[in-house]
Amino acid sequence: MTSPDPYAIEEHLLDENMYREKNGLTPFQYFVPYRFLQQRIAPRVPEEEPGEEQVPMSEEQSEAYSNNALRSALKRYIFIKAHGKELESLLTDRDKQPIYYNLWYYRDRNRQKVTASDDMMERFIEACCDRRIRFEVWPAMDNLEENDEVVLNTTQFKGYKAHVLKVENGKNGRTLTVALNLFQGAMLLKLPHLRMQDVLFNSRDSAPSSRESNRYKLIEDTQRKLFAIMEHRWMGIPSETIIKRDMATLDLLFTYRYLFLPTPAMRRKFKALMLICASMRGDRRETDLLVRQTERELQEMDAQPAAKSAVELRAFLQAALFIATHNPDYRAAALSYLESRPKPTATHLQLLRWLNH
């Protein structure tokens, strides 16, 4: 579908999904490339002196410009996975027509509605996920530490690289002091009291080892965010604002389910996390599918030689299956391992809370 205002449409779809989840309906799966592919700051190109040969664009500059060009080209497109009748109902409902008045079907030259196959969408979303991760080092900005390299997103030095000197927690949130080199390192300029939104993580490189490391961090960050949302629901959610923010996080994280992961262990851990995510979204169809896939992963693991890491991963998959299905057999199997560990990890302790809740 298309819309001149992808920001508003994503907000409306998020509200719709909250309504559907609350009323036991399957939430829509949607993908808004313009919102997902964040704009990137290309490193500043040195100004040319008259008569000088043009400096070729670096790989990092080329990546940033390519990302921004793709984002701009896809700005008006909205992809929604749903039955035709569901979409017609969404667009023609008397109460919702004023909301979706500028959301239209994308049609071919014969005025026929254009659809995309599951396989094509999976490949397209995976490519967008891969492009986004190249620019982002996970976990999120909240975990910035001293000596991390960032790119300034504001101030007159926007686009310049800097290093974090200090991270401080105050009553108005976290602030940073960063330093950047000027004049080929002849001067060190300190910028204090920057907010987290004033900087972006720097994309160091896109080498395979770096990309694999980013995927590990993506898994860690996904787990951290899912556990935080589970904590909100367990403790009793205090406000509609947090409910909406958590649903937006779940929708974003679920987009990454198509991401290719290079090792079976990473794939299995992420599959379990996506199962928890689908369950918390209230998506019964995707939950059932991921339950079957996770059960097949367990069967494959059972056919392999036992190893400590495999036993830990098996317990994680079993815990995820219990969270999604409430099958007591999965709970008992996961607890038998988790409670046997003399020095449980933070992840184990968190899982024990959910299994005993």
XYZ file of C-alpha atoms in Angstrom:
357
model
C 0.000 0.000 0.000
C 1.074 3.639 -0.214
C 0.709 6.767 1.881
C 2.256 10.243 1.860
C 2.501 10.080 5.665
C 4.195 6.823 6.793
C 4.722 8.203 10.314
C 0.996 8.620 10.943
C 0.075 5.286 9.342
C 2.523 3.399 11.549
C 1.046 5.084 14.633
C -2.475 4.144 13.543
C -1.458 0.543 12.834
C 0.149 0.360 16.260
C -3.108 1.553 17.860
C -5.017 -0.982 15.764
C -2.726 -3.795 16.912
C -3.184 -2.810 20.548
C -6.963 -2.957 20.027
C -6.753 -6.311 18.251
C -4.456 -7.836 20.882
C -6.773 -6.652 23.667
C -9.785 -8.199 21.913
C -8.196 -11.544 21.070
C -7.729 -10.763 17.367
C -4.569 -11.463 15.393
C -2.512 -8.254 15.148
C -1.435 -7.074 11.742
C 2.119 -7.613 10.635
C 3.287 -4.454 8.936
C 6.561 -3.111 7.591
C 7.207 0.581 6.979
C 10.664 0.826 5.334
C 10.893 4.605 5.722
C 10.455 4.265 9.491
C 12.622 1.169 9.813
C 15.603 2.391 7.782
C 16.839 5.267 9.894
C 18.534 8.158 8.128
C 22.310 7.942 8.368
C 24.823 10.739 8.643
C 27.520 10.406 6.020
C 31.026 11.435 7.168
C 31.901 14.916 6.006
C 33.652 15.089 2.635
C 36.686 17.415 2.706
C 36.203 20.564 0.650
C 38.205 20.624 -2.549
C 40.671 23.332 -3.352
C 40.490 24.788 -6.882
C 42.318 22.558 -9.312
C 42.509 19.603 -6.912
C 41.434 16.163 -8.025
C 38.082 15.100 -6.591
C 38.433 12.895 -3.514
C 36.652 9.567 -4.045
C 33.850 8.713 -1.650
C 34.823 6.313 1.152
C 33.010 3.016 1.698
C 31.380 4.419 4.845
C 30.144 7.506 2.978
C 28.874 5.350 0.126
C 26.982 3.091 2.560
C 25.325 6.051 4.254
C 24.302 7.708 0.985
C 23.034 4.399 -0.392
C 20.982 3.782 2.757
C 19.444 7.258 2.632
C 18.667 6.958 -1.091
C 16.905 3.627 -0.533
C 14.987 5.067 2.414
C 13.849 8.020 0.324
C 12.808 5.816 -2.613
C 10.676 3.628 -0.318
C 9.171 6.498 1.654
C 5.549 6.107 0.591
C 5.316 2.312 0.717
C 3.533 0.398 3.487
C 3.527 -3.424 3.542
C 0.738 -5.136 5.506
C 0.280 -8.881 5.849
C -3.444 -9.552 6.134
C -6.422 -11.131 4.428
C -8.106 -8.947 1.837
C -11.346 -8.793 3.818
C -9.457 -7.587 6.898
C -7.903 -4.726 4.962
C -11.204 -3.793 3.335
C -12.792 -3.696 6.774
C -9.977 -1.503 8.057
C -10.327 0.987 5.199
C -14.122 1.099 4.972
C -15.086 1.077 8.646
C -17.022 4.282 9.284
C -15.075 5.095 12.458
C -11.692 4.417 10.856
C -12.134 6.066 7.462
C -10.998 9.473 8.797
C -7.832 7.785 10.129
C -6.851 5.839 7.023
C -8.097 8.319 4.428
C -4.582 8.623 2.928
C -3.714 4.893 2.884
C -4.273 3.429 -0.558
C -3.725 0.153 -2.385
C -0.737 0.088 -4.696
C -2.043 -0.905 -8.141
C -0.474 -1.994 -11.407
C -1.179 -0.501 -14.834
C -4.396 -2.504 -15.067
C -5.533 -1.064 -11.728
C -5.155 -4.437 -10.031
C -4.002 -4.515 -6.414
C -0.346 -5.530 -6.155
C 0.624 -8.182 -3.605
C 4.005 -9.603 -2.598
C 4.717 -13.249 -1.837
C 5.871 -14.338 1.619
C 9.239 -15.385 0.187
C 9.793 -12.040 -1.522
C 8.860 -10.102 1.612
C 11.123 -12.243 3.780
C 14.067 -11.535 1.488
C 13.254 -7.833 1.291
C 12.850 -7.393 5.054
C 15.992 -9.425 5.723
C 17.941 -7.133 3.388
C 16.589 -4.071 5.210
C 17.428 -5.636 8.591
C 20.955 -6.374 7.435
C 21.385 -2.814 6.179
C 20.111 -1.359 9.446
C 22.359 -3.530 11.613
C 25.429 -2.445 9.639
C 24.901 1.037 11.029
C 23.968 0.102 14.558
C 25.959 -1.510 17.316
C 23.652 -3.262 19.764
C 22.667 -3.069 22.579
C 20.895 0.243 22.524
C 22.248 3.697 23.278
C 21.400 3.303 26.963
C 24.513 1.139 27.300
C 27.025 3.635 25.925
C 30.287 3.508 27.859
C 33.424 5.583 28.110
C 35.748 5.337 25.089
C 32.905 4.267 22.759
C 33.137 5.957 19.381
C 30.062 7.889 18.242
C 28.981 10.254 15.476
C 27.568 13.616 16.512
C 23.930 13.993 15.507
C 23.530 17.642 16.563
C 25.640 20.779 17.213
C 27.679 22.569 14.553
C 29.917 19.467 14.394
C 27.107 17.185 13.203
C 28.586 14.258 11.264
C 31.957 14.320 13.028
C 33.298 11.309 14.921
C 33.914 11.657 18.661
C 34.823 9.547 21.690
C 32.809 9.347 24.890
C 34.783 10.747 27.841
C 32.126 10.573 30.537
C 28.607 9.179 31.027
C 26.581 10.741 33.844
C 23.154 9.970 35.283
C 21.125 12.959 36.403
C 17.570 13.862 37.274
C 16.910 14.709 33.623
C 18.376 11.453 32.306
C 21.796 10.454 31.047
C 24.219 13.013 29.656
C 27.510 12.618 27.841
C 30.796 14.440 27.571
C 32.479 13.685 24.266
C 35.707 14.789 22.634
C 36.584 15.216 18.982
C 39.877 15.923 17.280
C 40.177 19.043 15.145
C 42.840 20.140 12.680
C 44.378 16.677 12.217
C 44.544 16.111 15.971
C 46.160 19.414 16.848
C 43.208 20.364 19.057
C 40.955 18.266 21.320
C 37.510 19.812 21.709
C 35.275 18.666 24.586
C 31.488 18.903 24.320
C 29.735 18.419 27.686
C 26.071 17.890 28.595
C 25.030 16.131 25.394
C 21.860 14.054 25.482
C 21.689 10.471 24.231
C 19.784 11.590 21.126
C 22.633 13.970 20.264
C 24.859 11.090 19.143
C 24.694 8.013 16.940
C 26.735 4.848 17.206
C 29.577 4.795 14.736
C 29.595 2.022 12.131
C 33.153 0.797 12.478
C 33.159 -1.639 9.598
C 31.000 -4.197 7.861
C 33.455 -7.082 7.940
C 31.946 -10.532 8.531
C 33.404 -10.757 12.058
C 31.913 -7.372 12.975
C 28.541 -8.231 11.489
C 28.459 -11.535 13.384
C 29.331 -9.699 16.593
C 26.481 -7.269 15.954
C 24.105 -10.193 15.569
C 25.169 -11.572 18.943
C 24.498 -8.154 20.430
C 21.156 -7.966 18.647
C 20.138 -11.227 20.341
C 21.257 -9.907 23.738
C 19.372 -6.655 23.223
C 16.229 -8.477 22.071
C 16.324 -10.627 25.198
C 16.825 -7.589 27.430
C 13.885 -5.739 25.886
C 11.567 -8.759 25.985
C 12.390 -9.424 29.637
C 11.680 -5.758 30.446
C 8.253 -5.972 28.791
C 7.512 -9.217 30.624
C 8.435 -7.434 33.856
C 5.961 -4.647 33.052
C 3.190 -7.162 32.504
C 4.083 -9.183 35.566
C 4.212 -6.164 37.858
C 1.085 -4.585 36.400
C 1.472 -1.975 33.683
C 1.033 1.537 35.110
C 0.011 3.528 32.035
C -1.260 3.457 28.473
C 1.967 5.171 27.438
C 4.063 2.195 28.560
C 1.602 -0.248 26.974
C 1.912 1.539 23.628
C 5.692 1.837 23.887
C 5.989 -1.870 24.690
C 3.751 -2.842 21.776
C 5.830 -0.670 19.436
C 8.977 -2.427 20.696
C 7.405 -5.848 20.135
C 6.386 -4.906 16.585
C 9.902 -3.649 15.838
C 11.629 -6.699 17.302
C 9.323 -9.062 15.438
C 10.454 -7.502 12.165
C 13.882 -9.048 12.748
C 12.490 -12.612 12.659
C 13.615 -12.970 9.018
C 17.229 -12.146 9.829
C 19.790 -14.728 8.765
C 21.927 -15.984 11.663
C 25.150 -17.835 10.857
C 25.196 -20.560 13.552
C 22.591 -23.078 14.786
C 22.988 -21.868 18.392
C 22.262 -18.249 17.435
C 19.348 -19.322 15.261
C 17.796 -21.405 18.039
C 18.190 -18.747 20.721
C 16.684 -16.110 18.458
C 13.860 -18.450 17.457
C 12.954 -18.839 21.124
C 12.995 -15.069 21.610
C 10.771 -14.551 18.572
C 8.382 -17.145 20.014
C 8.133 -15.128 23.228
C 7.696 -11.950 21.171
C 4.892 -13.415 19.027
C 3.151 -14.696 22.145
C 3.257 -11.277 23.828
C 1.991 -9.622 20.638
C -1.058 -11.868 20.850
C -0.335 -13.266 17.375
C -1.788 -16.749 17.641
C -0.986 -17.733 14.065
C 2.704 -16.827 14.284
C 2.956 -18.239 17.802
C 1.657 -21.618 16.636
C 4.100 -21.598 13.726
C 7.052 -20.730 15.962
C 6.009 -23.351 18.515
C 6.252 -26.018 15.814
C 9.603 -24.664 14.593
C 11.024 -24.506 18.136
C 9.862 -28.049 18.849
C 11.667 -29.194 15.688
C 14.813 -27.441 16.908
C 14.568 -29.389 20.172
C 14.187 -32.647 18.269
C 17.304 -31.859 16.239
C 19.219 -31.072 19.438
C 18.103 -34.362 21.011
C 19.649 -36.234 18.092
C 23.053 -34.609 18.675
C 25.733 -35.409 21.282
C 25.048 -33.742 24.632
C 27.134 -30.705 25.602
C 26.858 -28.194 28.426
C 26.050 -25.306 26.105
C 23.442 -27.412 24.313
C 21.770 -28.286 27.618
C 21.570 -24.600 28.573
C 20.136 -23.695 25.182
C 17.644 -26.564 25.398
C 16.403 -25.206 28.737
C 15.992 -21.747 27.197
C 13.913 -23.172 24.331
C 11.800 -25.174 26.778
C 11.212 -22.068 28.906
C 10.121 -20.130 25.810
C 7.756 -22.923 24.840
C 6.192 -22.877 28.310
C 5.770 -19.077 28.213
C 3.985 -19.409 24.850
C 1.943 -22.588 25.478
C 1.695 -22.963 29.293
C 2.432 -26.671 28.806
C 3.612 -27.894 32.259
C 5.917 -30.481 30.676
C 8.065 -27.724 29.199
C 8.115 -25.924 32.526
C 9.242 -29.055 34.397
C 11.960 -29.794 31.826
C 13.340 -26.247 31.959
C 13.200 -26.054 35.763
C 15.044 -29.362 36.177
C 18.092 -27.804 34.551
C 17.829 -24.218 35.769
C 17.391 -25.210 39.418
C 20.334 -27.597 39.221
C 22.872 -24.893 38.424
C 24.999 -23.967 41.472
C 25.770 -20.494 40.045
C 22.813 -19.418 37.944
C 23.323 -16.622 35.429
C 21.187 -13.484 35.304
C 19.297 -15.018 32.371
C 18.627 -18.175 34.410
C 17.331 -16.174 37.349
C 15.043 -14.185 35.073
C 13.666 -17.337 33.470
C 13.080 -18.887 36.879
C 10.899 -15.917 37.758
C 8.710 -16.399 34.698
C 8.523 -20.170 35.143
C 7.499 -19.790 38.790
C 5.097 -16.903 38.150
